Coordinates of C-alpha atoms in Angstrom, one line a residue:
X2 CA -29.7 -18.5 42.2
X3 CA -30.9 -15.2 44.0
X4 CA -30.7 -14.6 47.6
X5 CA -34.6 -14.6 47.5
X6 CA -34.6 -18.1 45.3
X7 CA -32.4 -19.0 48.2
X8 CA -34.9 -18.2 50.9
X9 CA -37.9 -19.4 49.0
X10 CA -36.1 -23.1 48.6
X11 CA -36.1 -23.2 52.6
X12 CA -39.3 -22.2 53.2
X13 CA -41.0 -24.5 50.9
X14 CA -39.2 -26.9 52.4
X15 CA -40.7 -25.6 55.5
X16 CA -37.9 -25.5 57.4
X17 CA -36.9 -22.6 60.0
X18 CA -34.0 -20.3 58.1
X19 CA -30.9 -19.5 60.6
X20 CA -28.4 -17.4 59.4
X21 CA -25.7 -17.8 62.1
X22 CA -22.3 -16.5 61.8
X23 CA -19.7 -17.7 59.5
X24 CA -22.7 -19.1 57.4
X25 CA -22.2 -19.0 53.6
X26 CA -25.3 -17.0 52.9
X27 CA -23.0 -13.8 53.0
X28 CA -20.9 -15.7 50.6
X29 CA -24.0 -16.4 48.1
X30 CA -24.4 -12.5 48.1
X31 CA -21.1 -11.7 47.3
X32 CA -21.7 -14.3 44.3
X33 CA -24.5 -12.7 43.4
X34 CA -23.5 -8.9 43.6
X35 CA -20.2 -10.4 41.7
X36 CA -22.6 -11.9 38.6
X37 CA -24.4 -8.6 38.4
X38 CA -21.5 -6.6 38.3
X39 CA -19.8 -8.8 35.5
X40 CA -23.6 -8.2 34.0
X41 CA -23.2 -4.8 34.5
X42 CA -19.5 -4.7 32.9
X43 CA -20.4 -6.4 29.7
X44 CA -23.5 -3.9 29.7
X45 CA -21.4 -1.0 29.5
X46 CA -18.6 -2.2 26.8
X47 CA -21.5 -3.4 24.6
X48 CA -23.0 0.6 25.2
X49 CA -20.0 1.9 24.7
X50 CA -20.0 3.3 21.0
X51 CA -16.5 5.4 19.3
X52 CA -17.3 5.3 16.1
X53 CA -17.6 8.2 14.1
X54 CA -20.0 6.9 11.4
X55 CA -21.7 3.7 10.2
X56 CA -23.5 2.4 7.1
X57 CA -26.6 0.3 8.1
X58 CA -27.7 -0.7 4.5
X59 CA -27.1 -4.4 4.8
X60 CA -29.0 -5.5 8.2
X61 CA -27.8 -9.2 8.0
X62 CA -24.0 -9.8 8.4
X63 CA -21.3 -8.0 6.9
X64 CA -18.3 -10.3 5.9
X65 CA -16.2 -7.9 3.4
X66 CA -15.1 -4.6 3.3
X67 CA -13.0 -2.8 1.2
X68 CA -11.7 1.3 0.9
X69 CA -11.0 3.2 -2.6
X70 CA -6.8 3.4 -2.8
X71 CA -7.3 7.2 -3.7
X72 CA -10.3 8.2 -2.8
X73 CA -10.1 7.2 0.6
X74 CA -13.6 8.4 1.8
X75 CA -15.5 5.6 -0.5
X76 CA -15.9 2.5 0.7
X77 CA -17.4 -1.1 -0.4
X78 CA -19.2 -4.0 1.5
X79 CA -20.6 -7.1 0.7
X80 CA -22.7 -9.6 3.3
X81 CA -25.4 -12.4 3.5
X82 CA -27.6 -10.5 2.2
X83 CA -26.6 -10.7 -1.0
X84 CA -25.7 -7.4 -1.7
X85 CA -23.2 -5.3 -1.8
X86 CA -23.1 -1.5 -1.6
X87 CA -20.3 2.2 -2.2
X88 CA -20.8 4.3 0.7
X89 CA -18.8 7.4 2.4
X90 CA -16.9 7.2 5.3
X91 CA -17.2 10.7 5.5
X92 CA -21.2 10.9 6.1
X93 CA -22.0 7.2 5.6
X94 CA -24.0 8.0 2.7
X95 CA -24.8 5.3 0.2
X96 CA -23.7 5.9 -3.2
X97 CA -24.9 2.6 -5.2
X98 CA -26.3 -0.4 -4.3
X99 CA -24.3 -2.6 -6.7
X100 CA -26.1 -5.6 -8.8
X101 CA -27.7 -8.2 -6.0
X102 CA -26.1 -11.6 -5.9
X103 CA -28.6 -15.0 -5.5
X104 CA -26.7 -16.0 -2.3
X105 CA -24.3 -13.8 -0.2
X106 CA -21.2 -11.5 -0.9
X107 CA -18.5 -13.2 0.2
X108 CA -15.4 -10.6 -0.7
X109 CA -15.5 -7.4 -2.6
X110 CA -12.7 -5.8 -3.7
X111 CA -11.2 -2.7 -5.6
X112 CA -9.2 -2.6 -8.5
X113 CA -5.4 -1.5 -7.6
X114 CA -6.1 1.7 -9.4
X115 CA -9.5 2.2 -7.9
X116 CA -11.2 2.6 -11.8
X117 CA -13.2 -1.1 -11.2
X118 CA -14.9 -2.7 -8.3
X119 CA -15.6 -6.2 -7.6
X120 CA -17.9 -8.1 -5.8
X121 CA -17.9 -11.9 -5.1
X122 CA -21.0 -14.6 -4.6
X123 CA -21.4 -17.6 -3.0
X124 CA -23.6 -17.9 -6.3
X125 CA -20.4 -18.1 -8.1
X126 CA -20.5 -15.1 -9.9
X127 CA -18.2 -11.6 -9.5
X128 CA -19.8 -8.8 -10.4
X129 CA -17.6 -5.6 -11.5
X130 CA -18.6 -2.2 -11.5
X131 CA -16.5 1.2 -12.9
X132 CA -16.4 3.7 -10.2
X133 CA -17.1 6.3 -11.9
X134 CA -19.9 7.6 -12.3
X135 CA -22.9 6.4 -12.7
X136 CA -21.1 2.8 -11.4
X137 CA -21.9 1.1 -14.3
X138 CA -21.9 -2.7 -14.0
X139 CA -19.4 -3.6 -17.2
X140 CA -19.3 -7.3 -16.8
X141 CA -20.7 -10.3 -14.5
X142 CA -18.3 -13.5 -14.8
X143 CA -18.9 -17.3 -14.3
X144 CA -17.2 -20.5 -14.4
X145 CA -16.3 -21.2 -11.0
X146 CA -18.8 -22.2 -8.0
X147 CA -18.9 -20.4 -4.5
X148 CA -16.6 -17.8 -4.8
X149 CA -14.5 -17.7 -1.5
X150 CA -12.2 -14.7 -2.1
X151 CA -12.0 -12.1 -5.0
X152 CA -8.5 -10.1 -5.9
X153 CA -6.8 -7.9 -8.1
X154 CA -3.7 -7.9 -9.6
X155 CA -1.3 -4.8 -8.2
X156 CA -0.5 -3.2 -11.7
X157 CA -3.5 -4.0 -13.8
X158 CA -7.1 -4.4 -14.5
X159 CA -6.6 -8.8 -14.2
X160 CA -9.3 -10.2 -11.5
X161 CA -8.6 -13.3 -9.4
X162 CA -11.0 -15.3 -7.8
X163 CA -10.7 -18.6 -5.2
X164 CA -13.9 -20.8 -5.8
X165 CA -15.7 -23.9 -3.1
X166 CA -14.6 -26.6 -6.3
X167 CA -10.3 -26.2 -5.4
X168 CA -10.0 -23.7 -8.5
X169 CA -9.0 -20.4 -9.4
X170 CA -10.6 -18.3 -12.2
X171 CA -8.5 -15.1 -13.6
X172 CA -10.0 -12.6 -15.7
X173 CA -9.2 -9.3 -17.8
X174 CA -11.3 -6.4 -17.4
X175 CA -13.0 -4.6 -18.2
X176 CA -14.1 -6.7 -21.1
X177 CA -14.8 -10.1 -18.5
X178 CA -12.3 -12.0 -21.8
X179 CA -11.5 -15.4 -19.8
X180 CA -7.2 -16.0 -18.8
X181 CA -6.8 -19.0 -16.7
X182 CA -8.6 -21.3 -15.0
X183 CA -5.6 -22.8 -12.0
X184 CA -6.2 -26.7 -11.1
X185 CA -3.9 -28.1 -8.2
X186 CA -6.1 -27.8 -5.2
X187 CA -8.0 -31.0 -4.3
X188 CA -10.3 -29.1 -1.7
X189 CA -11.6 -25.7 -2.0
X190 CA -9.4 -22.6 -2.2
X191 CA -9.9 -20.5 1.1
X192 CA -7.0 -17.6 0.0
X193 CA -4.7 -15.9 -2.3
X194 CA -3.5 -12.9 -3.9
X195 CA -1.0 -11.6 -6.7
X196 CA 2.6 -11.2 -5.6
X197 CA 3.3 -7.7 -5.4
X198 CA 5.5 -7.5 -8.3
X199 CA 2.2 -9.5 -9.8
X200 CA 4.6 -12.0 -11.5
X201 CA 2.9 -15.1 -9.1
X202 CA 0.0 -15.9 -8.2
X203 CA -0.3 -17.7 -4.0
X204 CA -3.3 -19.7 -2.8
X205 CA -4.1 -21.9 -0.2
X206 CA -6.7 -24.5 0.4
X207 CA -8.6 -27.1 3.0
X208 CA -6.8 -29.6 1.7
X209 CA -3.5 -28.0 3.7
X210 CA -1.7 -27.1 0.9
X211 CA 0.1 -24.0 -0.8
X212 CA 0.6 -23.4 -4.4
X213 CA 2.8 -20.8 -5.8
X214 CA 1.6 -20.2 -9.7
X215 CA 2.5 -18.8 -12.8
X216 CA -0.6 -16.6 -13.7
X217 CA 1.0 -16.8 -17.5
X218 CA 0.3 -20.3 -18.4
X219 CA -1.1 -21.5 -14.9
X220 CA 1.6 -23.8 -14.0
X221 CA 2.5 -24.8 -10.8
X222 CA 5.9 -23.1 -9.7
X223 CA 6.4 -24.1 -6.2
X224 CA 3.7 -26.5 -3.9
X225 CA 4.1 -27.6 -0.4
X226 CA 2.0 -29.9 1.2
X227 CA 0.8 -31.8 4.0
X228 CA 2.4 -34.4 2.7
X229 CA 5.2 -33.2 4.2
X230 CA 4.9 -33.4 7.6
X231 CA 6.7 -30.0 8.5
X232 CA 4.2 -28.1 6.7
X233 CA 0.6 -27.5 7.3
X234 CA -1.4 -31.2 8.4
X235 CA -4.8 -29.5 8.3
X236 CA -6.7 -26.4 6.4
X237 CA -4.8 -23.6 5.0
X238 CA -7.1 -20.3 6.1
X239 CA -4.8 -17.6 4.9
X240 CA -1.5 -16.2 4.3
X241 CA 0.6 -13.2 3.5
X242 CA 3.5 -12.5 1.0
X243 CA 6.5 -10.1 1.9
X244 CA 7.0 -7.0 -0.2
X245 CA 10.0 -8.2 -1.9
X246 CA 7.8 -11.4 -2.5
X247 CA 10.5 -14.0 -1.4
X248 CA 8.5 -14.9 1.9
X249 CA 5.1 -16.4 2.4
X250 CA 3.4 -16.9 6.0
X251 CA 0.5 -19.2 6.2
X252 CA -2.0 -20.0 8.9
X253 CA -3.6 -22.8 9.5
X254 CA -6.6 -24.8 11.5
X255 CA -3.7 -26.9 12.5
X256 CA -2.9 -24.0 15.4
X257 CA 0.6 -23.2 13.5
X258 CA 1.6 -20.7 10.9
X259 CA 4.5 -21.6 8.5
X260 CA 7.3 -19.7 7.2
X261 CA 8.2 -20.6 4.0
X262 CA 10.9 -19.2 1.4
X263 CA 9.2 -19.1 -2.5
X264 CA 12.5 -21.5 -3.5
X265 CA 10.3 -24.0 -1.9
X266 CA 12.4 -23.7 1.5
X267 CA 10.1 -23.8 4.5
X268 CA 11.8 -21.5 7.0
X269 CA 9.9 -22.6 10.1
X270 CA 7.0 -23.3 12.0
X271 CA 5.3 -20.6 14.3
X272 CA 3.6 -22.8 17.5
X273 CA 1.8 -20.1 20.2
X274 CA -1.7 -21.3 19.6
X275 CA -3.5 -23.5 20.9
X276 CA -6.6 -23.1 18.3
X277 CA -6.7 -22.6 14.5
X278 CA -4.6 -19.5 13.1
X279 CA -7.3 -17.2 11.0
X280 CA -5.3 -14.3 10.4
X281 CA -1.5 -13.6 10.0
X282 CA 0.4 -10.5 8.1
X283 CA 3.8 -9.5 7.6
X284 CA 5.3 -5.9 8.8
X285 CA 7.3 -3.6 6.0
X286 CA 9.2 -2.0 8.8
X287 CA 11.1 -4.8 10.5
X288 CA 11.5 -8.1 10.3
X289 CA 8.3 -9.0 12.2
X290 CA 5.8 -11.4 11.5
X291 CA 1.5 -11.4 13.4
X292 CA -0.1 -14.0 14.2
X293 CA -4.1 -14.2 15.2
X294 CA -6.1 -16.9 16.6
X295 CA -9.2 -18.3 17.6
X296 CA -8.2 -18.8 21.2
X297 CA -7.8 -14.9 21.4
X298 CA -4.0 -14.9 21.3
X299 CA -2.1 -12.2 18.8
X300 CA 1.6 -13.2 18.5
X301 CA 4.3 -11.2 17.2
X302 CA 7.6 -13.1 15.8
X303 CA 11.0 -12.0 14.8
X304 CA 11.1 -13.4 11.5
X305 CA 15.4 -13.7 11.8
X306 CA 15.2 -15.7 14.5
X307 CA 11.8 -17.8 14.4
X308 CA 11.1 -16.4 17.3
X309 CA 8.3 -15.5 19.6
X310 CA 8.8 -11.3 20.7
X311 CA 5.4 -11.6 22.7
X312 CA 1.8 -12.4 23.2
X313 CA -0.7 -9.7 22.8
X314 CA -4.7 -10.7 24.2
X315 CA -8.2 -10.3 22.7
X316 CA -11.0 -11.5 24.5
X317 CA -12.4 -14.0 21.7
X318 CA -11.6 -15.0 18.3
X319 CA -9.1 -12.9 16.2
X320 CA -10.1 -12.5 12.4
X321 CA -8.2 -10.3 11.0
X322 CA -4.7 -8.1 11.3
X323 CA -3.5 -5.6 8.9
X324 CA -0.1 -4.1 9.3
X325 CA 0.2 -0.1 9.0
X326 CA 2.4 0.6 5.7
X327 CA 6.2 1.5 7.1
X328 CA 5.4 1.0 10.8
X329 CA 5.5 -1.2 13.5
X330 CA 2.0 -0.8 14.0
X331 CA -0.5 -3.5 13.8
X332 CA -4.6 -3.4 13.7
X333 CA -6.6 -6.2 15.0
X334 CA -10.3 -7.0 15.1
X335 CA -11.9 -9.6 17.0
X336 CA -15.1 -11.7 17.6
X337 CA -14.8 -9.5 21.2
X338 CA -16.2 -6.7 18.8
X339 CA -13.5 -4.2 19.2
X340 CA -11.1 -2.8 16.9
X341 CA -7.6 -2.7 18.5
X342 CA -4.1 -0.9 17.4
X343 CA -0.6 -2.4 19.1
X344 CA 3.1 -1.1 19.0
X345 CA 5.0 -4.4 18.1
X346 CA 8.0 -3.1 19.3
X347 CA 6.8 -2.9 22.7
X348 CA 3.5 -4.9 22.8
X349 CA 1.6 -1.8 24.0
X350 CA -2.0 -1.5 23.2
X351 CA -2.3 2.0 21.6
X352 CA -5.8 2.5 20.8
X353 CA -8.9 0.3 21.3
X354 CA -12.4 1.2 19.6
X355 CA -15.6 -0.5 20.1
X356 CA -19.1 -0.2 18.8
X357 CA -20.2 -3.4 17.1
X358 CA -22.8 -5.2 19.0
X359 CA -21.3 -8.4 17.7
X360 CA -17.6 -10.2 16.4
X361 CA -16.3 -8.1 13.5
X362 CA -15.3 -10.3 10.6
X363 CA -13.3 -7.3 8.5
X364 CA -11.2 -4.3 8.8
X365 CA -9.6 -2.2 6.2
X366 CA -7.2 1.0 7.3
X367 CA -6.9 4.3 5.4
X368 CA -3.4 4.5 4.0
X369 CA -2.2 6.8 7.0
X370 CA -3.5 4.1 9.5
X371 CA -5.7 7.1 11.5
X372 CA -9.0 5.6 10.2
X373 CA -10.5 2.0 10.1
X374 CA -13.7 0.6 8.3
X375 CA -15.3 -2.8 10.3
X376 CA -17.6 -5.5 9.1
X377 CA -19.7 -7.3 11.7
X378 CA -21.5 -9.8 12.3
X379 CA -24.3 -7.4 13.6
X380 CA -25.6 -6.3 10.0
X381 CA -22.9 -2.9 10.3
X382 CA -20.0 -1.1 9.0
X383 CA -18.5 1.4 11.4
X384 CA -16.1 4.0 10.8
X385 CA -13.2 4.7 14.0
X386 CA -10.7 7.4 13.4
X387 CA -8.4 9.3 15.8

């Protein structure tokens, strides 16, 4: 209520208005000139713009992006509007818009060599381009439903993709020839990725489980389960695998991330949050594991010991943390709409960027960690760099 709302409620009640001393009228103005400097505040941070480029292509929201592994200045997004484009970083230029989908691009993804790109419907079908030119579209597969994530294998041209029905589909390109199809999941698969030596394949799924396979003949090397009550009791959202692949970290709606050795061991439990864990990722550098929730809390473990090194703060939802390559350095995005970059070792915040008018729901880093690509919700990619 303003002060004049406040005045007008008296005098329609006809009543003679007093202010005397020690009153709380001055107290309602403070209130007020408090709510429209808080206005005023969020004003400013949504105004405030440092990045150095965008792509506005896809005016609907942006759930996926992805950057070339060599050439670093072409990027790839994919969004509810069922399409999915290349662009430059460099001027935001758009260099194809790749075949549209008949519902939206979930995940889009390059090949580990950067020759093929991929992009992933809730239509259930990928769609894979060569990036060079003219981007030629060599093959559309099928066979699973609503594709939930789309990845490559880290030495060849073998696509994975996590489907709504609790399957996985794996492909060779660029021919589109049919490998495995991966049963274990009961509930759909929400991640996974190749091991980095790309000898197993990890997924996770709503129905709380973890699967470690053998992308070969598609059988079920390791599992853990909610029906053991030290692991996850609720969705699995995503996880990460150590470089020497002998560690996985899960997250889960069930607030808690789990540690977990691929011998089937699980290591540990990771309790900070107080909401579901959405993002988690492992540092190269030191034994150091990140954390990122919905309630806005980024936690940063010592792997050795299980535990907790400190609690870093966004103002809303975390979605996503990516670990520089050989550094302490982490990079968060958040529903808050900025980009953020923390020393683990010391919990400092090192760089914050903002620009999105809404929660960013991606982030991918050049290989140097200087320059991040954003997906938001606000129909925009945006390019930060130092």
């Amino acid at each position: 209520m303003s002060s004049e709302d406040h005045m007008d409620q008296f005098e329609d009640e006809g009543e003679e208005t007093i202010v005397e001393e020690g009153d709380d009228h001055d107290d309602i103005v403070d209130d007020n000139n408090d709510d429209m400097d808080e206005d005023q505040d969020k004003e400013e941070i949504l105004l405030e713009d440092d990045s150095v480029q965008g792509f506005f292509a896809h005016k609907e929201p942006v759930f996926s992006v992805d950057l070339h592994p060599q050439q670093q200045h072409l990027a790839v997004s994919g969004g509810s509007d069922d399409r999915a484009y290349l662009w430059r970083l460099d001027t935001g230029e758009q260099v194809a818009a790749l075949a549209q989908h008949g519902d939206s691009v979930s995940s889009v993804k390059f090949s580990s060599d950067g020759s093929l790109v991929a992009s992933g419907g809730m239509d259930g079908k990928v769609h894979v381009y060569r990036t060079a030119d003219p981007y030629a579209q060599c093959a559309t597969l099928e066979g699973p439903d609503e594709i939930q994530f789309v990845t490559w294998h880290p030495k060849g041209a073998v696509l994975l993709a996590g489907a709504h029905d609790a399957s996985l589909w794996m492909w060779s390109l660029p021919t589109g020839a049919f490998m495995q199809c991966f049963s274990g999941h009961s509930a759909p698969v929400t991640c996974g990725q190749f091991t980095h030596s790309g000898r197993h394949i990890v997924s996770g799924a709503e129905d709380g489980s973890v699967i470690v396979w053998d992308p070969k003949s598609a059988a079920i090397v390791r599992q853990f389960t909610s029906a053991d009550e030290r692991f996850h009791q609720d969705a699995v959202t995503c996880l990460a695998v150590s470089r020497d692949d002998q560690v996985i970290l899960t997250g889960s709606v069930d607030s808690t991330a789990k540690l977990v050795h691929v011998n089937g061991t699980i290591l540990g439990s990771l309790s900070g949050a107080t909401e579901s864990v959405e993002a988690v990722g492992l540092c190269d550098a030191l034994p150091l594991a990140a954390t990122g929730s919905v309630d806005g809390s980024l936690s940063i473990w010592d792997i050795n010991t299980m535990r907790l090194r400190t609690t870093l703060r966004h103002d809303d939802s975390v979605t996503r943390v990516v670990w520089h390559d050989g550094e302490p350095l982490l990079t968060s995005v958040s529903m808050d709409c900025s980009v953020r970059t923390w020393d683990a070792r010391t919990g400092e915040c090192v760089r914050t960027w903002r620009g999105h008018q809404a929660g960013i729901m991606d982030v991918a880093l050049t290989r140097d960690g200087r320059t991040a690509v954003t997906a938001s919700d606000d129909g925009c990619c945006l390019v930060f760099s130092e």
